[in-house]
Coordinates of C-alpha atoms and ligand atoms in Angstrom, one line a residue:
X3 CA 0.0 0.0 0.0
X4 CA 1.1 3.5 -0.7
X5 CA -1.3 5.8 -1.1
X6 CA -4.2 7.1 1.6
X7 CA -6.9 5.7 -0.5
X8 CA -5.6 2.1 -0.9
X9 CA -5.5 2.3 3.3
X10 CA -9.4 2.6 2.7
X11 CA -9.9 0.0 0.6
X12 CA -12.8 -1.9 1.8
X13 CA -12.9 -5.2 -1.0
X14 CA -9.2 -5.8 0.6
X15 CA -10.1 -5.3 4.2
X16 CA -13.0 -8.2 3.5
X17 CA -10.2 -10.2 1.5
X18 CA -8.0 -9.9 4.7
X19 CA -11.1 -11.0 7.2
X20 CA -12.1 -13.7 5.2
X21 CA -8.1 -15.1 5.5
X22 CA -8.2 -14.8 9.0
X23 CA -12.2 -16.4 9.8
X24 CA -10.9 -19.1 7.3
X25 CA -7.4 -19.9 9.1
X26 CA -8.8 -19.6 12.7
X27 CA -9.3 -22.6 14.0
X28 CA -8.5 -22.5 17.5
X29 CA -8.5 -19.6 20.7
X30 CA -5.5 -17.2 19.7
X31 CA -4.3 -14.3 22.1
X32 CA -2.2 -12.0 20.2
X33 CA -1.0 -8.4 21.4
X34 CA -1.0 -5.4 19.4
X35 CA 2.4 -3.5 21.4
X36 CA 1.6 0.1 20.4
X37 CA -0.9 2.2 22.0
X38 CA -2.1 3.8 17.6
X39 CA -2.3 0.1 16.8
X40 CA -5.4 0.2 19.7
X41 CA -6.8 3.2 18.9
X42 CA -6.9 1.8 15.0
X43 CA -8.8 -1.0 16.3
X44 CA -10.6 -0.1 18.7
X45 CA -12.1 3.3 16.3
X46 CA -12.5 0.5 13.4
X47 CA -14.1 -1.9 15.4
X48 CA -11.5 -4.4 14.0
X49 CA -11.7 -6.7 17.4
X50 CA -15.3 -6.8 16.8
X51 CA -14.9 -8.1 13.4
X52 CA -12.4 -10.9 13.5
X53 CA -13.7 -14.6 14.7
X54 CA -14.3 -14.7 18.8
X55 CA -11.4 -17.1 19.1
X56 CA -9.1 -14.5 18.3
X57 CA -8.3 -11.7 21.4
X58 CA -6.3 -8.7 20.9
X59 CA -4.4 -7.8 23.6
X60 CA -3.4 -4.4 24.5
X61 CA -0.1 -3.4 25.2
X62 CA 2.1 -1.1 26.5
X63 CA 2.8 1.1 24.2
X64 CA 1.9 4.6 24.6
X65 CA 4.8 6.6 25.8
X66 CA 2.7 8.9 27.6
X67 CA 1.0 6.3 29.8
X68 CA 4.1 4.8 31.0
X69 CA 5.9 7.8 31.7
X70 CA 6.6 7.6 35.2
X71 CA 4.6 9.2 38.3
X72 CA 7.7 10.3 39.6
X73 CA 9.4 12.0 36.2
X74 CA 5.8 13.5 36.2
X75 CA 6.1 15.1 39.5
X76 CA 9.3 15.9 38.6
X77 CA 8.1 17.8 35.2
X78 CA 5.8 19.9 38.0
X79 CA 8.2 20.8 40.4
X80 CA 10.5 22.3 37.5
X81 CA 7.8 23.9 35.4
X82 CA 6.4 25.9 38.9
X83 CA 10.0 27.2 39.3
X84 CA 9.8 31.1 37.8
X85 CA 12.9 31.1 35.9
X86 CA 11.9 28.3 33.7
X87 CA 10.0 27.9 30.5
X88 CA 9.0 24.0 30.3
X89 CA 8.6 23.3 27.1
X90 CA 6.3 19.6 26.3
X91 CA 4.5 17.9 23.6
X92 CA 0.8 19.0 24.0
X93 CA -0.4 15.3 24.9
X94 CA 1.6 15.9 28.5
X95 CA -0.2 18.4 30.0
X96 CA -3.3 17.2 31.2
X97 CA -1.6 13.6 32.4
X98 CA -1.7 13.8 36.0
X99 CA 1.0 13.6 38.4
X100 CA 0.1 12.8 42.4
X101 CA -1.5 16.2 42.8
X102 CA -2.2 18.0 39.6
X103 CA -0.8 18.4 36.1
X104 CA 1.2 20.8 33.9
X105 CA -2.2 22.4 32.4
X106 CA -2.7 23.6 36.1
X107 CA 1.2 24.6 37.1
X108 CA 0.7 26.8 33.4
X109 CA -2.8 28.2 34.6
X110 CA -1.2 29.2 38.1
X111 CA 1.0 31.4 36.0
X112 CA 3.8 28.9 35.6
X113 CA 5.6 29.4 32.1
X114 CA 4.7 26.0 30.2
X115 CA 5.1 25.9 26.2
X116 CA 3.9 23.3 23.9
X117 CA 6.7 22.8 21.1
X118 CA 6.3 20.6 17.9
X119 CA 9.9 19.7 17.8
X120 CA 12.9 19.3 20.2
X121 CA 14.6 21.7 18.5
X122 CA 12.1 24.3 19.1
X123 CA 13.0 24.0 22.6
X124 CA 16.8 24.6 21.8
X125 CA 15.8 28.0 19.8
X126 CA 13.7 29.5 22.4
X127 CA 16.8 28.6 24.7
X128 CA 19.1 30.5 22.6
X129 CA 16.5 33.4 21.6
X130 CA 15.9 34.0 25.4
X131 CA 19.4 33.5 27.2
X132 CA 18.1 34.8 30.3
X133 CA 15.6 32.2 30.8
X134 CA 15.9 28.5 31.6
X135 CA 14.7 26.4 29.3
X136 CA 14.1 22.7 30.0
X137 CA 12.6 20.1 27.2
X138 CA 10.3 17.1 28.2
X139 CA 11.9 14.3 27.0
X140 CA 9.7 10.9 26.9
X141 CA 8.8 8.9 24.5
X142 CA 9.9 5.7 23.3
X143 CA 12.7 5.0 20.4
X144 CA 10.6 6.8 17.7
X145 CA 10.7 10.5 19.6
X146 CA 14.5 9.8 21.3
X147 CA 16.5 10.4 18.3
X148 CA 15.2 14.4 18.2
X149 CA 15.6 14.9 21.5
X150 CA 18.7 13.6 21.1
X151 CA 19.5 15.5 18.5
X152 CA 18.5 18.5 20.4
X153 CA 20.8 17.2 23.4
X154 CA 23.8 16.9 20.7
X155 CA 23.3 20.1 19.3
X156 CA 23.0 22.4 22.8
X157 CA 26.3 20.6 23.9
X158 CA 28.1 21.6 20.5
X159 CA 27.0 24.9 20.6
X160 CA 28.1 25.3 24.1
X161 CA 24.4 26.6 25.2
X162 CA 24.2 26.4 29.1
X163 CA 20.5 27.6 30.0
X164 CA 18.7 24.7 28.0
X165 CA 18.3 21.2 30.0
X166 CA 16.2 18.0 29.4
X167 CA 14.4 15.7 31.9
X168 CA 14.8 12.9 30.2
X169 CA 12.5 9.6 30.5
X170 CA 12.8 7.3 27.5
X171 CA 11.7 3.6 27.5
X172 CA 12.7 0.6 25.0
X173 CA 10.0 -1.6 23.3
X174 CA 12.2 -4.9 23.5
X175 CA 12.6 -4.9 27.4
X176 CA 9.2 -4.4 27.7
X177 CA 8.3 -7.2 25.7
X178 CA 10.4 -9.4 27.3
X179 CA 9.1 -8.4 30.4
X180 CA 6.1 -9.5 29.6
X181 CA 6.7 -12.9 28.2
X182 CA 8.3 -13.7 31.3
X183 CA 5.6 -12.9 33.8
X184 CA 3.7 -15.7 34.9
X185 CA 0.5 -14.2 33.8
X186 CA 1.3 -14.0 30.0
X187 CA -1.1 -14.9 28.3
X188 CA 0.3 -13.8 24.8
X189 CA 0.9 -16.0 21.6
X190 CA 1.7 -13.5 19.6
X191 CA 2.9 -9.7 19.5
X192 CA 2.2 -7.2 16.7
X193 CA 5.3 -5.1 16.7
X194 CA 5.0 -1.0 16.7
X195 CA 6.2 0.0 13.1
X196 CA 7.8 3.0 13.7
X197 CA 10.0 2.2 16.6
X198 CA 11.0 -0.8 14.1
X199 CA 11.6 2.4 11.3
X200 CA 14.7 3.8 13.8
X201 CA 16.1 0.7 15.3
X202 CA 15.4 -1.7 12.8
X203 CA 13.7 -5.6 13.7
X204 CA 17.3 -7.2 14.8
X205 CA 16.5 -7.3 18.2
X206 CA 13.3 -8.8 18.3
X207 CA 14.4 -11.9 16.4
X208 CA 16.5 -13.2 20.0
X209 CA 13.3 -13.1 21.3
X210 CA 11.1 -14.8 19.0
X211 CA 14.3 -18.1 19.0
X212 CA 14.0 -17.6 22.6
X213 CA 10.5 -17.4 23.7
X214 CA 8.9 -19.5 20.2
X215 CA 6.4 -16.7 19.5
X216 CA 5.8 -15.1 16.6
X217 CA 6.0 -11.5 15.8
X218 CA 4.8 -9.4 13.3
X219 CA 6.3 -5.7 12.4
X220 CA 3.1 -3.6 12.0
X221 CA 1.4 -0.4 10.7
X222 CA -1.1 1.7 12.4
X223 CA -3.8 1.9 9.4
X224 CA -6.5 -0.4 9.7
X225 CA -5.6 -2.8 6.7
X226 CA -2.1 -2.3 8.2
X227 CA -3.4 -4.5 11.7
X228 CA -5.6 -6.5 9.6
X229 CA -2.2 -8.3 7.8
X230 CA -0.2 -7.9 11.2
X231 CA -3.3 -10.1 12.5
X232 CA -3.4 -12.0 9.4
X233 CA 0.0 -12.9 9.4
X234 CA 0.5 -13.6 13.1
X235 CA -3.0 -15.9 12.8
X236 CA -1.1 -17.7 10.2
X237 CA 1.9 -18.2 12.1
X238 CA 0.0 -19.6 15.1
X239 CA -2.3 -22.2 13.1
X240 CA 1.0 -23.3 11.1
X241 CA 3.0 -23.6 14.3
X242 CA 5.9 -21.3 13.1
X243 CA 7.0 -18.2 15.3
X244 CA 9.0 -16.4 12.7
X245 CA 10.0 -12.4 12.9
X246 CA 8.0 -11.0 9.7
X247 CA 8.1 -7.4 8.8
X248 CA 4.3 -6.2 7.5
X249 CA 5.4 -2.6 7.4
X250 CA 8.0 -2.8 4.6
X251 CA 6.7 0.6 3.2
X252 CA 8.3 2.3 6.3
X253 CA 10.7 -0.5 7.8
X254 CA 13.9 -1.5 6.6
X255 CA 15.7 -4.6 8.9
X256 CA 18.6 -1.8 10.0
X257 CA 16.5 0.3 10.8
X258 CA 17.2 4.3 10.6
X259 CA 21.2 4.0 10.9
X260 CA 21.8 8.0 11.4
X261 CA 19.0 8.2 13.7
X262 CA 20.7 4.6 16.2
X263 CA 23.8 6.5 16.2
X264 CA 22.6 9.9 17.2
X265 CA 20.8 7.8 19.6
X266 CA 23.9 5.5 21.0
X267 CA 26.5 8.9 21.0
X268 CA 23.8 11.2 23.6
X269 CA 22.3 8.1 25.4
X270 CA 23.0 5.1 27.5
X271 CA 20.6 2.1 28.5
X272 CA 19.5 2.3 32.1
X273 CA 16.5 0.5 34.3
X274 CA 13.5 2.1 34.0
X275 CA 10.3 2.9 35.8
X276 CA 7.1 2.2 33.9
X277 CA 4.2 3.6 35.0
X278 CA 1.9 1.4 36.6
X279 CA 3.9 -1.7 35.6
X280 CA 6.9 -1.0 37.8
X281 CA 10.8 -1.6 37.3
X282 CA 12.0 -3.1 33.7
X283 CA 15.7 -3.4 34.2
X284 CA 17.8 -1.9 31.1
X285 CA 14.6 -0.6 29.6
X286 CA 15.0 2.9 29.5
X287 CA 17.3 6.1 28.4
X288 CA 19.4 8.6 29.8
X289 CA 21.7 10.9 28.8
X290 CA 25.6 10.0 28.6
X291 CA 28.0 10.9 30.8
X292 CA 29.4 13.7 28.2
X293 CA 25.6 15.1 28.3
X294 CA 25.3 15.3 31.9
X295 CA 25.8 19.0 32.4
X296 CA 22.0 19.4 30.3
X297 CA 20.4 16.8 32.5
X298 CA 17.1 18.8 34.8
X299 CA 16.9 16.6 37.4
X300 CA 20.4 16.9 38.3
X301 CA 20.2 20.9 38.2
X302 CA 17.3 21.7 39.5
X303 CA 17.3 19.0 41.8
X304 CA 13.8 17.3 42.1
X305 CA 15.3 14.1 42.6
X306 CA 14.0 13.2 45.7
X307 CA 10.3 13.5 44.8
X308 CA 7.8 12.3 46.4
X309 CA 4.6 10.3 44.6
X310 CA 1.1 9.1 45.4
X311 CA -0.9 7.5 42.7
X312 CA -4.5 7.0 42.7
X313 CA -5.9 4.1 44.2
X314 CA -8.9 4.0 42.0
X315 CA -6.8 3.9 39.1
X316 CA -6.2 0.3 37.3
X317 CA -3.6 1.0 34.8
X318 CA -0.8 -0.7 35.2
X319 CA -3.4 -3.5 34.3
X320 CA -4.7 -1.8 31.5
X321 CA -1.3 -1.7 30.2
X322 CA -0.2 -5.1 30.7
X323 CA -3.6 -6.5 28.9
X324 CA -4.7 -7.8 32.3
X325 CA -8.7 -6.0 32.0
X326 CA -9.8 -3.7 29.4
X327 CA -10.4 -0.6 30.8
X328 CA -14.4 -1.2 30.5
X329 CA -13.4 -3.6 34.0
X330 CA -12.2 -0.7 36.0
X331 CA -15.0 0.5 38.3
X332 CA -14.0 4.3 37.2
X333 CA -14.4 4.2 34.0
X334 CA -16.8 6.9 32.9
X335 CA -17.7 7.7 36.0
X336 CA -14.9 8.6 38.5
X337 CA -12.5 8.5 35.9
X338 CA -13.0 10.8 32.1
X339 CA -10.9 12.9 29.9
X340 CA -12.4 15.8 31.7
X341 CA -11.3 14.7 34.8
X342 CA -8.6 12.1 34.3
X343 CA -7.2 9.7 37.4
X344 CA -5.0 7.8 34.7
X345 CA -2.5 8.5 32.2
X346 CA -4.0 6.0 30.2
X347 CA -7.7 8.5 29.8
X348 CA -5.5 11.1 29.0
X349 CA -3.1 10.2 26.4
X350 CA -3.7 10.3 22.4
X351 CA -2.8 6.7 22.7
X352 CA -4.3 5.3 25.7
X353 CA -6.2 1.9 25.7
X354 CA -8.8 3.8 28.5
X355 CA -9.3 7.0 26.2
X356 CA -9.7 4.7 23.2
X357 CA -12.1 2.8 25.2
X358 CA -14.1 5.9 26.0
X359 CA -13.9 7.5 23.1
X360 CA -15.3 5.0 21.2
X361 CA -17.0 2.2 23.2
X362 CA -18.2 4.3 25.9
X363 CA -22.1 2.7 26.0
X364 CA -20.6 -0.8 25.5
X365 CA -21.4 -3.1 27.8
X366 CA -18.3 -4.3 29.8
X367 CA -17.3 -8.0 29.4
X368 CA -15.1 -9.2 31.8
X369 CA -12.6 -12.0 29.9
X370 CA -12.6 -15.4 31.7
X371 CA -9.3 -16.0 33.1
X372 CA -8.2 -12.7 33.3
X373 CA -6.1 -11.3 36.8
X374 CA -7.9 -8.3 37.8
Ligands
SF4_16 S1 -10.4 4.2 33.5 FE1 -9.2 5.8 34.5 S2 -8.9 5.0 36.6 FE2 -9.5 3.3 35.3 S3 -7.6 2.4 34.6 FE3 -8.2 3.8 33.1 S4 -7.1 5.7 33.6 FE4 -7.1 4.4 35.5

């Protein structure tokens, strides 16, 4: 597919179903990793359409959700201090940290900016020497490689009022992380496409030897997860657990080279906090030892923050496909993008946002077998 219209194509969407009613044979639990791949299926009504043997799993992939309580506090602490302009992709603001959120430090007159690119941040650094500016910097390995370009380019042009708080996470920890919890109940993973774009599908294919479980390296249009599910169905019923790359329009085995070395020179692997999941050793970024001097934590230091989560809020189950977010008790009610107690209702990819957005007046069905 290249074109937006052959994304829309309706006789191939039916060709694609039909493959998958006619292969299914048996119960299948596949995961789709990426937080876009739900919202393309759950705003389709993909999961809806496929045989009932076959159960789509969310994952964990939405950068936002998983973005730490504590980095968040963090975020607040710096962004209430006067002689700093935060600067954060819009979809941060309204998450909620244990008290309030950016939205509210910005509407108590703190100076909080919403910036398109990393670099933005960098120019409004140098345009306003007096102020200090500090960038937000989550995401997983599709938004790292700007940031760290950002990161590369402040240290080369000796620029000493620009910081970043830094948060990155890794797909491939996570993943493995989740194949060895007890509680997997996953056959198969549908792979985020883009973080495949930047570091290529190498490191998945350990796991699939490993773990005999196939992967497929998806899109995020809806005939894009149709094939991932196609192909992974196929796998399953055939008994192969192969690494295949469905995405070849945007994926390339190596990956982005420029973008993994820009990556490797500003960043090193470090254990990471997920939100509402906990600790995943080696599954997260931070900046280099040369880079240190930009690091926000370090000088403003908010280190020692302290966090409270919401005990309403079910999210770290959301994220590890535990319950849909129909099976927390605030869903709806407690709990709405108005009024958020979750990451997860907040975020542009969040299982519990895609959920109310579009399946709102469902009726919740609670899987058997599911932890909760
Ligand atoms: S519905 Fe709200 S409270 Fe429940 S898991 Fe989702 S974000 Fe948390």
């Amino acid at each position: 597919m290249r074109y937006l219209d052959e994304f829309n194509d309706p006789a191939l969407a039916r060709r694609l179903l039909d493959d998958v009613h006619r292969a299914t044979t048996r119960p299948w639990a596949i995961m789709e990793v990426c937080g876009g791949q739900t919202h393309s299926i759950v705003r389709h009504g993909i999961d809806q359409l496929l045989p009932e043997a076959i159960e789509l799993i969310h994952g964990p992939g939405c950068p936002v959700c998983v973005t730490p309580l504590e980095v968040i506090d963090r975020a607040l602490a710096i962004a209430s201090r006067p002689e700093v302009v935060f600067c954060s992709f819009g979809d941060m603001l309204r998450v909620p940290g244990s008290e309030h959120d950016l939205l509210t430090v910005k509407s108590r007159g703190g100076d909080v900016r919403v910036v398109y690119s990393p670099l933005d941040a960098l120019a409004l650094a140098e345009a306003e020497p007096d102020r200090q500016v500090v960038l937000f910097a989550i995401g997983f390995e599709t938004t790292a490689p700007a940031n760290a370009l950002a990161v590369l380019q402040a240290h080369q042009r000796g620029v000493t009022n620009f910081s970043v708080l830094v948060s990155h996470v890794l797909v491939p920890p996570a993943v493995t992380a989740i194949l060895a919890s007890p509680s997997c109940r996953v056959q198969a993973f549908l792979l985020a496409g883009h973080v495949c774009s930047v570091m290529g599908t190498g490191q998945y294919a350990p796991l699939v030897r490993q773990h005999r479980v196939p992967m497929v390296v998806t899109g995020f249009e809806p005939l894009d997860v149709l094939e991932g599910i196609r192909r992974a169905v196929l796998q399953l019923e055939s008994g192969r657990a192969e690494l295949e790359n469905a995405y070849p329009r945007a994926v390339r085995d190596e990956g982005n080279e420029a973008a993994r070395r820009v990556l490797a020179d500003v960043f090193e692997v470090c254990d990471r906090t997920w939100r509402g999941i906990g600790t995943i050793p080696a599954s997260g970024l931070r900046l280099a030892e040369p880079y240190r001097r930009l690091d926000a934590e370090a000088r403003f230091d908010v280190g020692a923050i302290r966090t409270g989560e919401s005990p309403l809020c079910r999210s770290g189950e959301v994220l590890q496909g535990l319950i849909t977010p129909h099976e927390c008790e605030a869903f709806g009610t407690r709990c709405t993008p108005r009024a958020p107690l979750g990451a997860t209702m907040v975020s542009g990819e969040g299982a519990c946002a895609a959920y109310y957005r579009y399946r709102r007046l469902d009726q919740p069905v609670a899987a058997p077998g599911r932890g909760g």
